[in-house]
Tab-separated table of C-alpha atoms and ligand atoms in Angstrom:
chain	number	residue	atom	x	y	z
D	1	MET	CA	0.175	82.724	-30.371
D	2	LEU	CA	4.120	82.862	-30.273
D	3	SER	CA	4.827	85.522	-27.619
D	4	ASP	CA	5.942	88.803	-28.901
D	5	ASP	CA	8.495	89.101	-25.918
D	6	LEU	CA	10.446	86.042	-26.349
D	7	PRO	CA	13.798	85.801	-24.285
D	8	ARG	CA	16.705	86.966	-26.345
D	9	PHE	CA	20.390	86.993	-25.729
D	10	ALA	CA	22.121	90.294	-25.121
D	11	ASP	CA	23.917	91.912	-27.956
D	12	PRO	CA	27.628	90.358	-28.463
D	13	ASP	CA	29.091	94.007	-28.056
D	14	THR	CA	27.506	95.044	-24.726
D	15	ARG	CA	29.557	95.292	-21.631
D	16	ALA	CA	28.917	92.289	-19.349
D	17	ILE	CA	29.654	91.446	-15.853
D	18	PRO	CA	31.722	88.134	-15.732
D	19	LEU	CA	29.566	85.459	-13.911
D	20	ARG	CA	31.966	82.635	-12.953
D	21	ILE	CA	30.460	79.359	-12.391
D	22	LEU	CA	32.099	77.240	-9.966
D	23	THR	CA	31.813	73.706	-8.794
D	24	SER	CA	32.485	73.059	-5.143
D	25	THR	CA	35.463	70.993	-6.130
D	26	ALA	CA	36.717	73.764	-8.542
D	27	LEU	CA	36.555	76.271	-6.109
D	28	ASP	CA	39.964	75.860	-4.133
D	29	GLY	CA	42.029	75.703	-7.346
D	30	TRP	CA	40.426	79.027	-8.443
D	31	LEU	CA	40.800	80.705	-5.224
D	32	ALA	CA	44.643	79.802	-5.114
D	33	ARG	CA	45.126	81.755	-8.544
D	34	GLN	CA	43.189	84.693	-7.011
D	35	GLU	CA	44.446	87.856	-5.191
D	36	GLY	CA	44.371	87.789	-1.523
D	37	ALA	CA	41.751	90.336	-1.282
D	38	VAL	CA	39.422	88.172	-3.239
D	39	ARG	CA	40.148	85.328	-1.173
D	40	ASP	CA	39.422	87.092	1.966
D	41	TRP	CA	35.970	88.472	0.328
D	42	VAL	CA	35.209	84.817	-0.384
D	43	ALA	CA	35.955	83.366	2.929
D	44	ALA	CA	34.002	86.426	4.729
D	45	ASN	CA	30.878	85.859	2.800
D	46	GLY	CA	31.026	82.110	3.488
D	47	PHE	CA	31.111	81.201	-0.231
D	48	GLU	CA	31.659	77.618	-0.791
D	49	ALA	CA	30.065	77.191	-4.351
D	50	ARG	CA	27.082	75.298	-2.998
D	51	ALA	CA	24.676	74.527	-5.643
D	52	GLY	CA	22.820	77.992	-6.133
D	53	GLN	CA	25.176	79.880	-4.043
D	54	ILE	CA	25.811	83.377	-5.431
D	55	LEU	CA	28.396	86.172	-4.430
D	56	ARG	CA	28.841	89.534	-5.871
D	57	MET	CA	32.380	90.857	-6.066
D	58	PRO	CA	32.604	94.687	-5.470
D	59	ALA	CA	34.914	97.035	-7.859
D	60	PRO	CA	36.852	99.724	-6.048
D	61	ASP	CA	33.961	102.041	-6.745
D	62	MET	CA	31.699	99.115	-5.139
D	63	SER	CA	30.098	98.391	-8.174
D	64	VAL	CA	29.527	94.893	-9.086
D	65	ALA	CA	32.914	93.790	-10.818
D	66	ARG	CA	32.068	90.069	-11.284
D	67	VAL	CA	29.800	87.450	-9.747
D	68	LEU	CA	30.471	83.766	-8.372
D	69	PHE	CA	27.879	81.247	-8.834
D	70	GLY	CA	28.156	77.910	-7.203
D	71	ILE	CA	26.809	74.834	-8.845
D	72	GLY	CA	27.763	72.551	-6.102
D	73	GLY	CA	28.836	68.922	-6.654
D	74	ALA	CA	28.089	66.041	-9.221
D	75	LYS	CA	24.978	65.165	-6.946
D	76	ASP	CA	23.734	68.305	-6.883
D	77	ARG	CA	23.818	68.728	-10.768
D	78	ALA	CA	22.254	65.346	-11.164
D	79	ARG	CA	19.383	66.419	-8.813
D	80	LYS	CA	18.656	69.627	-10.350
D	81	ARG	CA	18.459	70.451	-14.164
D	82	PHE	CA	19.374	74.186	-15.215
D	83	LEU	CA	21.139	75.218	-11.879
D	84	VAL	CA	22.434	78.249	-13.694
D	85	ALA	CA	19.114	79.394	-14.176
D	86	GLU	CA	18.843	80.306	-10.517
D	87	ALA	CA	21.576	82.746	-11.033
D	88	ALA	CA	19.250	84.485	-13.821
D	89	ALA	CA	16.548	84.569	-11.257
D	90	LYS	CA	18.711	85.952	-8.383
D	91	LEU	CA	20.693	88.419	-10.381
D	92	ASP	CA	19.972	92.212	-10.748
D	93	ALA	CA	19.123	94.043	-13.904
D	94	GLY	CA	22.185	93.940	-16.215
D	95	THR	CA	24.123	92.001	-18.599
D	96	TYR	CA	26.278	88.843	-17.582
D	97	ALA	CA	28.820	86.936	-19.473
D	98	LEU	CA	29.426	83.259	-18.302
D	99	ASP	CA	32.901	81.999	-18.002
D	100	GLY	CA	34.313	78.998	-16.058
D	101	GLU	CA	35.513	75.542	-17.148
D	102	MET	CA	32.229	74.292	-18.540
D	103	THR	CA	31.692	71.609	-21.263
D	104	ALA	CA	29.863	72.480	-24.407
D	105	ASN	CA	26.792	70.745	-23.082
D	106	GLN	CA	27.061	72.479	-19.858
D	107	MET	CA	27.374	75.923	-21.590
D	108	GLU	CA	24.337	75.024	-23.658
D	109	GLU	CA	22.373	74.000	-20.575
D	110	ALA	CA	23.199	76.998	-18.888
D	111	ALA	CA	22.157	79.391	-21.827
D	112	LEU	CA	18.819	77.665	-22.283
D	113	GLY	CA	18.153	77.534	-18.664
D	114	TRP	CA	18.830	81.398	-18.694
D	115	LEU	CA	16.487	82.141	-21.435
D	116	LEU	CA	13.723	80.056	-19.777
D	117	ALA	CA	14.399	81.279	-16.421
D	118	SER	CA	12.198	84.642	-17.322
D	119	TYR	CA	9.236	82.375	-18.357
D	120	ARG	CA	5.944	83.120	-16.458
D	121	PHE	CA	2.588	82.405	-17.592
D	122	THR	CA	1.359	86.144	-17.560
D	123	ARG	CA	-1.788	86.238	-19.685
D	124	TYR	CA	-4.194	87.086	-16.730
D	125	ALA	CA	-1.943	88.303	-14.243
D	126	GLY	CA	1.587	88.975	-13.099
D	127	LYS	CA	4.675	90.181	-15.061
D	128	PRO	CA	7.574	88.460	-16.664
D	129	ARG	CA	10.763	88.116	-14.609
D	130	GLY	CA	14.159	88.465	-16.266
D	131	ALA	CA	15.944	91.583	-15.859
D	132	ALA	CA	19.216	89.886	-15.896
D	133	ARG	CA	20.280	89.207	-19.468
D	134	LEU	CA	22.980	86.975	-20.910
D	135	LYS	CA	25.338	87.237	-23.569
D	136	ALA	CA	25.458	84.028	-25.759
D	137	PRO	CA	28.429	81.981	-24.436
D	138	LYS	CA	31.262	81.379	-27.174
D	139	GLY	CA	30.698	78.244	-28.913
D	140	VAL	CA	26.774	78.091	-28.395
D	141	ASP	CA	24.639	78.487	-31.300
D	142	ALA	CA	22.742	81.283	-30.005
D	143	ALA	CA	19.853	81.270	-32.802
D	144	GLN	CA	19.444	77.529	-32.140
D	145	VAL	CA	19.111	78.214	-28.468
D	146	GLU	CA	16.686	80.823	-28.714
D	147	ALA	CA	14.527	78.639	-31.204
D	148	ILE	CA	14.555	75.864	-28.638
D	149	ALA	CA	13.633	78.447	-25.908
D	150	ALA	CA	10.652	79.637	-28.162
D	151	GLY	CA	9.282	76.332	-29.042
D	152	GLU	CA	9.290	75.336	-25.195
D	153	ILE	CA	7.571	78.696	-24.324
D	154	LEU	CA	4.961	78.212	-26.982
D	155	THR	CA	4.110	74.858	-25.490
D	156	ARG	CA	4.142	76.114	-21.995
D	157	ASP	CA	1.641	79.109	-23.002
D	158	LEU	CA	-0.544	76.730	-24.848
D	159	ILE	CA	-0.863	74.023	-21.945
D	160	ASN	CA	-1.405	76.827	-19.237
D	161	THR	CA	-4.132	78.614	-21.166
D	162	PRO	CA	-7.228	77.410	-19.582
D	163	ALA	CA	-10.001	75.338	-21.637
D	164	ASN	CA	-12.309	78.355	-21.794
D	165	ASP	CA	-9.534	80.486	-23.972
D	166	MET	CA	-7.847	77.309	-25.369
D	167	GLY	CA	-10.697	75.326	-27.014
D	168	PRO	CA	-10.526	73.229	-30.580
D	169	ASP	CA	-10.985	76.675	-32.048
D	170	GLU	CA	-8.246	78.523	-30.296
D	171	LEU	CA	-6.087	75.659	-30.873
D	172	GLU	CA	-6.636	75.861	-34.521
D	173	VAL	CA	-5.980	79.798	-34.533
D	174	SER	CA	-2.718	78.970	-32.592
D	175	ALA	CA	-1.435	76.199	-35.170
D	176	ARG	CA	-2.396	78.566	-38.060
D	177	ALA	CA	-0.409	81.531	-36.687
D	178	LEU	CA	2.455	79.129	-36.391
D	179	ALA	CA	2.017	78.157	-39.995
D	180	ASP	CA	1.818	81.747	-40.922
D	181	LEU	CA	4.940	82.640	-39.107
D	182	HIS	CA	6.874	79.950	-40.997
D	183	ASP	CA	4.909	79.980	-44.351
D	184	ALA	CA	3.466	76.243	-43.707
D	185	ARG	CA	0.385	75.021	-45.189
D	186	ILE	CA	-2.301	74.036	-43.303
D	187	GLU	CA	-5.824	72.321	-43.748
D	188	VAL	CA	-8.466	71.596	-41.175
D	189	THR	CA	-11.237	69.148	-41.310
D	190	LYS	CA	-13.841	70.069	-39.108
D	191	GLY	CA	-17.284	68.993	-37.540
D	192	ASP	CA	-19.595	66.928	-39.458
D	193	GLU	CA	-16.857	66.795	-42.330
D	194	LEU	CA	-15.291	64.554	-39.907
D	195	ARG	CA	-18.021	61.862	-40.378
D	196	ALA	CA	-16.899	60.152	-43.157
D	197	GLY	CA	-12.746	60.031	-42.762
D	198	PHE	CA	-12.406	60.744	-39.159
D	199	PRO	CA	-15.088	58.992	-37.334
D	200	LEU	CA	-13.482	58.380	-34.001
D	201	ILE	CA	-12.378	62.052	-34.042
D	202	HIS	CA	-15.975	62.977	-34.698
D	203	ALA	CA	-17.539	60.569	-32.101
D	204	VAL	CA	-14.990	61.853	-29.247
D	205	GLY	CA	-15.523	65.681	-30.184
D	206	ARG	CA	-19.056	65.641	-31.106
D	207	ALA	CA	-20.822	66.545	-27.650
D	208	SER	CA	-19.028	69.689	-27.227
D	209	THR	CA	-20.533	72.901	-28.654
D	210	ARG	CA	-17.010	73.687	-29.794
D	211	ALA	CA	-16.648	71.558	-33.021
D	212	PRO	CA	-13.925	68.865	-33.181
D	213	ARG	CA	-11.378	69.030	-36.134
D	214	LEU	CA	-8.155	67.547	-37.404
D	215	ILE	CA	-5.568	70.132	-38.210
D	216	ASP	CA	-2.876	69.140	-41.058
D	217	MET	CA	-0.159	71.250	-41.194
D	218	ARG	CA	2.885	70.715	-43.846
D	219	TRP	CA	6.119	72.421	-44.278
D	220	GLY	CA	9.379	72.050	-46.394
D	221	ASP	CA	9.883	70.285	-49.467
D	222	GLU	CA	13.293	68.595	-49.406
D	223	GLY	CA	14.646	65.829	-47.185
D	224	PRO	CA	13.185	63.127	-45.346
D	225	ALA	CA	9.717	63.139	-44.173
D	226	LEU	CA	8.939	63.411	-40.398
D	227	THR	CA	5.212	63.199	-39.102
D	228	LEU	CA	4.265	64.500	-35.693
D	229	VAL	CA	0.922	63.450	-34.324
D	230	GLY	CA	-0.121	65.383	-30.800
D	231	LYS	CA	-3.305	64.766	-28.788
D	232	GLY	CA	-5.052	68.005	-28.669
D	233	VAL	CA	-8.037	67.081	-26.154
D	234	CYS	CA	-8.661	70.668	-25.217
D	235	PHE	CA	-10.446	69.627	-22.083
D	236	ASP	CA	-11.034	66.026	-20.785
D	237	THR	CA	-14.148	65.706	-18.577
D	238	GLY	CA	-13.976	62.111	-19.096
D	239	GLY	CA	-17.388	62.125	-21.153
D	240	LEU	CA	-20.201	60.107	-19.622
D	241	ASN	CA	-17.654	58.077	-17.567
D	242	LEU	CA	-17.154	61.524	-15.860
D	243	LYS	CA	-13.897	61.824	-13.966
D	244	PRO	CA	-14.211	62.490	-10.355
D	245	GLY	CA	-13.333	66.305	-9.482
D	246	ALA	CA	-9.762	65.940	-8.393
D	247	SER	CA	-8.859	63.909	-11.319
D	248	MET	CA	-10.800	66.423	-13.770
D	249	GLY	CA	-8.905	69.657	-12.119
D	250	LEU	CA	-5.891	69.498	-14.532
D	251	MET	CA	-7.450	68.574	-17.587
D	252	LYS	CA	-6.798	71.827	-19.671
D	253	LYS	CA	-3.404	70.137	-19.987
D	254	ASP	CA	-4.974	67.447	-22.186
D	255	MET	CA	-3.615	68.951	-25.200
D	256	GLY	CA	-0.239	68.831	-23.818
D	257	GLY	CA	0.820	66.763	-26.734
D	258	ALA	CA	-0.413	68.990	-29.317
D	259	ALA	CA	1.198	71.827	-27.520
D	260	THR	CA	4.410	69.757	-27.544
D	261	VAL	CA	4.450	68.965	-31.170
D	262	LEU	CA	3.814	72.598	-31.897
D	263	GLY	CA	6.569	73.413	-29.707
D	264	LEU	CA	8.845	70.870	-31.668
D	265	ALA	CA	7.710	72.156	-35.120
D	266	HIS	CA	8.711	75.457	-33.856
D	267	MET	CA	12.147	74.479	-33.255
D	268	ILE	CA	12.574	72.712	-36.673
D	269	MET	CA	11.015	75.217	-38.711
D	270	ALA	CA	12.851	78.233	-37.091
D	271	THR	CA	16.270	76.506	-37.459
D	272	GLY	CA	15.436	75.442	-40.986
D	273	MET	CA	16.105	71.929	-40.766
D	274	LYS	CA	16.336	69.990	-44.107
D	275	LEU	CA	13.126	67.780	-43.810
D	276	ARG	CA	9.493	67.593	-44.862
D	277	LEU	CA	7.550	68.208	-41.942
D	278	ARG	CA	3.872	67.238	-41.211
D	279	VAL	CA	1.705	68.191	-37.860
D	280	LEU	CA	-1.421	66.399	-37.088
D	281	ILE	CA	-3.598	67.321	-34.379
D	282	PRO	CA	-6.700	66.147	-33.631
D	283	ALA	CA	-8.234	68.757	-31.713
D	284	VAL	CA	-11.586	68.096	-29.536
D	285	GLU	CA	-13.249	68.770	-26.359
D	286	ASN	CA	-13.968	65.537	-24.199
D	287	ALA	CA	-17.410	66.752	-23.061
D	288	VAL	CA	-20.861	65.423	-21.720
D	289	SER	CA	-24.204	66.036	-23.701
D	290	GLY	CA	-27.125	64.138	-25.105
D	291	ASP	CA	-25.023	63.420	-28.036
D	292	ALA	CA	-22.017	62.276	-26.191
D	293	PHE	CA	-20.554	58.694	-27.292
D	294	ARG	CA	-21.416	55.980	-24.735
D	295	PRO	CA	-19.529	53.187	-23.019
D	296	GLY	CA	-20.726	49.867	-25.193
D	297	ASP	CA	-20.846	51.806	-28.490
D	298	ILE	CA	-18.906	50.159	-31.306
D	299	LEU	CA	-17.221	52.434	-33.650
D	300	THR	CA	-15.271	51.821	-36.819
D	301	ALA	CA	-12.035	53.784	-37.058
D	302	ARG	CA	-10.701	55.242	-40.452
D	303	ASN	CA	-8.561	52.321	-41.100
D	304	GLY	CA	-11.543	50.008	-40.653
D	305	LEU	CA	-11.042	48.584	-37.375
D	306	THR	CA	-13.884	48.331	-34.846
D	307	VAL	CA	-13.538	49.670	-31.556
D	308	GLU	CA	-15.620	48.665	-28.470
D	309	ILE	CA	-15.919	51.710	-26.154
D	310	ASN	CA	-15.489	50.324	-22.623
D	311	ASN	CA	-14.635	53.936	-21.172
D	312	THR	CA	-15.153	57.361	-22.673
D	313	ASP	CA	-12.461	58.743	-20.533
D	314	ALA	CA	-9.973	56.647	-22.776
D	315	GLU	CA	-10.638	59.133	-25.568
D	316	GLY	CA	-6.879	59.960	-26.408
D	317	ARG	CA	-6.106	56.843	-28.175
D	318	LEU	CA	-9.408	57.255	-30.193
D	319	VAL	CA	-8.663	60.621	-31.601
D	320	LEU	CA	-5.214	59.623	-32.246
D	321	ALA	CA	-5.959	56.271	-34.153
D	322	ASP	CA	-7.693	58.359	-36.749
D	323	ALA	CA	-4.864	60.919	-37.195
D	324	LEU	CA	-2.357	57.892	-37.134
D	325	ALA	CA	-4.268	55.989	-39.976
D	326	LEU	CA	-4.466	59.118	-41.927
D	327	ALA	CA	-0.511	59.532	-41.364
D	328	ALA	CA	0.444	56.355	-42.358
D	329	GLU	CA	-1.322	56.620	-45.641
D	330	THR	CA	1.614	58.922	-46.728
D	331	PRO	CA	4.309	56.719	-44.918
D	332	PRO	CA	6.925	59.161	-43.452
D	333	ASP	CA	10.474	58.287	-42.760
D	334	LEU	CA	9.734	58.693	-39.171
D	335	MET	CA	6.319	58.978	-37.022
D	336	ILE	CA	6.110	60.309	-33.634
D	337	SER	CA	3.067	60.650	-31.487
D	338	MET	CA	2.951	62.767	-28.234
D	339	ALA	CA	0.042	62.404	-25.625
D	340	THR	CA	-0.947	62.995	-22.401
D	341	LEU	CA	-2.392	59.514	-22.773
D	342	THR	CA	-2.636	57.665	-19.484
D	343	GLY	CA	-2.398	58.412	-15.722
D	344	ALA	CA	-0.641	55.061	-15.567
D	345	ALA	CA	2.530	56.458	-17.249
D	346	ARG	CA	2.740	58.847	-14.320
D	347	VAL	CA	2.328	56.050	-11.745
D	348	ALA	CA	5.093	54.279	-13.440
D	349	VAL	CA	7.843	57.141	-13.979
D	350	GLY	CA	6.554	60.174	-12.456
D	351	PRO	CA	6.042	63.693	-13.752
D	352	ASP	CA	9.480	64.406	-14.970
D	353	LEU	CA	10.523	61.460	-17.147
D	354	ALA	CA	8.804	61.261	-20.595
D	355	PRO	CA	8.211	57.694	-21.281
D	356	TYR	CA	8.277	56.461	-24.588
D	357	TYR	CA	7.676	53.305	-26.885
D	358	THR	CA	9.553	52.227	-30.010
D	359	ASP	CA	10.626	49.096	-31.754
D	360	ASP	CA	13.522	50.448	-33.300
D	361	ASP	CA	16.604	49.957	-31.006
D	362	ALA	CA	18.901	52.492	-32.898
D	363	LEU	CA	16.131	55.300	-32.618
D	364	ALA	CA	15.903	54.384	-28.898
D	365	MET	CA	19.717	54.671	-28.505
D	366	ALA	CA	19.752	58.084	-30.215
D	367	LEU	CA	16.757	59.354	-28.115
D	368	ASN	CA	18.191	58.374	-24.976
D	369	HIS	CA	21.551	59.630	-25.866
D	370	ALA	CA	20.040	63.094	-26.766
D	371	GLY	CA	17.820	63.380	-23.804
D	372	HIS	CA	20.754	62.782	-21.628
D	373	ARG	CA	22.811	65.492	-23.436
D	374	VAL	CA	20.135	67.974	-23.586
D	375	ARG	CA	18.753	67.196	-19.971
D	376	ASP	CA	15.262	66.256	-21.403
D	377	PRO	CA	14.825	62.896	-19.276
D	378	LEU	CA	13.165	59.856	-21.187
D	379	TRP	CA	12.371	56.289	-20.313
D	380	ARG	CA	11.960	53.780	-22.904
D	381	MET	CA	9.028	51.382	-22.340
D	382	PRO	CA	8.019	48.093	-23.844
D	383	PHE	CA	5.727	47.332	-26.796
D	384	HIS	CA	5.021	44.076	-24.827
D	385	ARG	CA	2.870	42.181	-27.568
D	386	PRO	CA	1.722	39.574	-25.220
D	387	TYR	CA	-0.436	42.367	-23.567
D	388	GLU	CA	-2.418	42.678	-26.961
D	389	ALA	CA	-4.547	40.219	-25.875
D	390	MET	CA	-5.852	42.704	-23.214
D	391	ILE	CA	-7.053	45.386	-25.836
D	392	GLU	CA	-8.965	42.515	-27.902
D	393	PRO	CA	-12.521	42.309	-26.617
D	394	GLY	CA	-13.810	39.615	-28.885
D	395	ILE	CA	-17.056	41.678	-29.646
D	396	ALA	CA	-14.960	44.069	-32.067
D	397	ASP	CA	-11.315	44.347	-33.178
D	398	LEU	CA	-10.033	46.364	-30.425
D	399	ASP	CA	-11.315	47.485	-26.756
D	400	ASN	CA	-10.214	51.149	-25.920
D	401	ALA	CA	-10.181	50.663	-22.012
D	402	PRO	CA	-9.219	47.134	-20.667
D	403	SER	CA	-10.615	46.089	-17.531
D	404	GLY	CA	-8.248	45.560	-14.778
D	405	GLY	CA	-6.018	48.510	-15.723
D	406	PHE	CA	-2.642	46.345	-15.706
D	407	GLY	CA	0.063	48.284	-17.618
D	408	GLY	CA	-2.101	50.912	-18.559
D	409	SER	CA	0.300	53.059	-20.391
D	410	ILE	CA	1.379	49.931	-22.256
D	411	THR	CA	-1.792	48.548	-23.429
D	412	ALA	CA	-2.479	52.040	-24.489
D	413	ALA	CA	0.626	52.262	-26.689
D	414	LEU	CA	-0.322	48.918	-28.043
D	415	PHE	CA	-3.546	50.178	-29.085
D	416	LEU	CA	-1.951	53.227	-31.298
D	417	ASP	CA	0.636	50.877	-32.658
D	418	ARG	CA	-2.385	48.953	-34.441
D	419	PHE	CA	-2.739	52.103	-36.235
D	420	VAL	CA	0.835	52.190	-37.484
D	421	PRO	CA	2.007	49.662	-40.024
D	422	ASP	CA	5.316	47.736	-39.070
D	423	THR	CA	7.155	49.034	-42.006
D	424	ILE	CA	7.012	52.917	-40.386
D	425	ARG	CA	9.847	53.819	-37.965
D	426	TYR	CA	7.430	55.001	-34.888
D	427	ALA	CA	7.869	56.253	-31.670
D	428	HIS	CA	5.085	57.127	-29.165
D	429	PHE	CA	5.335	59.314	-26.112
D	430	ASP	CA	3.075	59.179	-23.097
D	431	ILE	CA	3.832	62.550	-21.514
D	432	TYR	CA	2.546	64.474	-18.410
D	433	GLY	CA	2.868	67.979	-19.907
D	434	TRP	CA	2.896	69.573	-16.394
D	435	ASN	CA	5.600	70.480	-13.734
D	436	PRO	CA	3.743	69.905	-10.155
D	437	ALA	CA	6.704	71.786	-8.402
D	438	ALA	CA	8.921	74.735	-9.472
D	439	ALA	CA	12.266	74.007	-10.451
D	440	PRO	CA	15.052	76.046	-12.188
D	441	ALA	CA	13.847	77.125	-15.428
D	442	ARG	CA	10.652	75.367	-15.163
D	443	PRO	CA	7.881	77.108	-13.076
D	444	LYS	CA	4.962	75.217	-11.862
D	445	GLY	CA	2.800	74.699	-14.710
D	446	GLY	CA	2.580	73.436	-18.494
D	447	VAL	CA	5.944	72.260	-19.677
D	448	GLY	CA	7.343	70.582	-22.725
D	449	GLN	CA	8.637	66.897	-22.468
D	450	GLY	CA	10.492	65.183	-24.959
D	451	ALA	CA	10.711	67.784	-27.859
D	452	ARG	CA	14.057	68.873	-27.145
D	453	ALA	CA	15.535	65.342	-27.261
D	454	ILE	CA	13.860	64.696	-30.253
D	455	PHE	CA	14.950	67.959	-31.900
D	456	ASP	CA	18.517	67.176	-30.922
D	457	SER	CA	18.286	63.528	-32.331
D	458	LEU	CA	16.567	64.304	-35.523
D	459	THR	CA	19.617	64.895	-37.781
D	460	ASP	CA	21.249	61.657	-36.905
D	461	VAL	CA	18.014	59.755	-36.766
D	462	LEU	CA	16.986	60.793	-40.157
D	463	ALA	CA	20.334	60.157	-41.653
D	464	SER	CA	20.337	56.565	-40.717
X	1	LIG	N1	-6.266	62.476	-20.332
X	1	LIG	C1	-6.309	61.319	-19.465
X	1	LIG	C2	-4.693	60.651	-18.899
X	1	LIG	C3	-4.412	61.366	-17.824
X	1	LIG	C4	-4.757	61.516	-16.666
X	1	LIG	C5	-2.983	62.032	-18.072
X	1	LIG	C6	-4.172	62.281	-15.744
X	1	LIG	C7	-2.465	62.786	-17.050
X	1	LIG	C8	-2.995	62.799	-15.804
X	1	LIG	C9	-6.597	60.244	-20.439
X	1	LIG	O1	-7.627	60.576	-21.506
X	1	LIG	C10	-7.413	59.222	-19.523
X	1	LIG	O2	-8.524	59.565	-18.938
X	1	LIG	N2	-7.015	58.005	-19.281
X	1	LIG	C11	-7.550	57.034	-18.646
X	1	LIG	C12	-7.537	55.664	-19.357
X	1	LIG	C13	-8.407	54.773	-18.916
X	1	LIG	C14	-9.937	54.997	-18.846
X	1	LIG	C15	-8.347	53.177	-19.563
X	1	LIG	C16	-6.625	56.956	-17.266
X	1	LIG	O3	-5.288	56.891	-17.501
X	1	LIG	O4	-7.013	56.752	-16.302
X	2	LIG	MN1	-9.858	60.788	-20.601
X	3	LIG	ZN1	-7.552	62.627	-22.183
């Protein structure tokens, strides 16, 4: 379900209106180099290059000769990502070309922000915006930026689609469409077939009339091996430990991990990275019925570990456990899981930062650096081993929901880590997948987190 009107840069030969990006500190120097009439127009309109300020400059025939766009000071740019996307949203139809003293990173941020500025979730109502088009700035890899935007848009559409139209079936259909687009292979284990090999996925998903399944997609046959695992809980009622209404409201987004790894997979496949990719998605609905799994049940995971269920709302770690165990049977060079796993992660770092866990310092350095470069903010969290005692109930190997709730995101990560052998390079992302307040290039709603940073770091990470 990759949208058929994905944003593209304008043809490089089209005539474009210059769009001059100015910081507030650069404005005076720039004005000094302009004719008096330009200085007068800028002064008369009170243009100070404040963040988001826009000024159209008329030609003698009163058409728009060029446009100035302010991006304020360093503090403004630290506060808001993708500021240039505000220009895309404010400008009239036409084709624009960026100019100004920007670093390569800023150019790339501006170009991606522009493409993402037109995104709206329009499946049920409304129209996409984005009459203003941009010529790909020189030095920016246009095809790559378009692939990143397309991946991000796929993630957003998947998350925004409500659970009535995005159950395990529809998530499978979307994964198959992506696989078809890139000639990837896909295998699905579904319903009762899960009983033997994937008991936890089956247990969590069996209460729903919409059959649980494990989606296994593979692509590429040369280079290092990367396995991505994404939580695909299409709706999380909490199960018998039913969530209160206010907490259940947003739970269509509980397949945000799956949506994000699919978006990342698109970026990798569309740009033809030389690697062997595998994407595993346990797709289930955590529903309530007479057949639902219960608090107190003790289940045996794919790898033989027994798990005492202390809360049916801690379902994400269960379905991921079986998928991670399968992933580990064919050890890749790098394994990454992404999941809307805990509310505790949000309490710790808020909706904007993607907290992640890894024992590998070099991987963490590369991820942090990339997150900074591409403005996909990440925060490393600790796999703090002393807390493992909290997930050991005694009556079984593991407890899915330690009482007390201390360090909830950490204990969830430690639970997953039990399914990944120490010999495998592994990172786990506890993402939120939702932007609660509109920002440039990021409307309120589903949003990818971490994928762009991972994509940016992959070449280096897999070479080392
Ligand atoms: N999908 C939720 C986590 C979640 C909640 C993510 C809100 C983002 C926003 C997950 O399945 C869950 O319910 N986790 C529980 C775990 C607890 C029962 C140990 C939680 O975080 O409360
Ligand atoms: Mn839950
Ligand atoms: Zn959940």
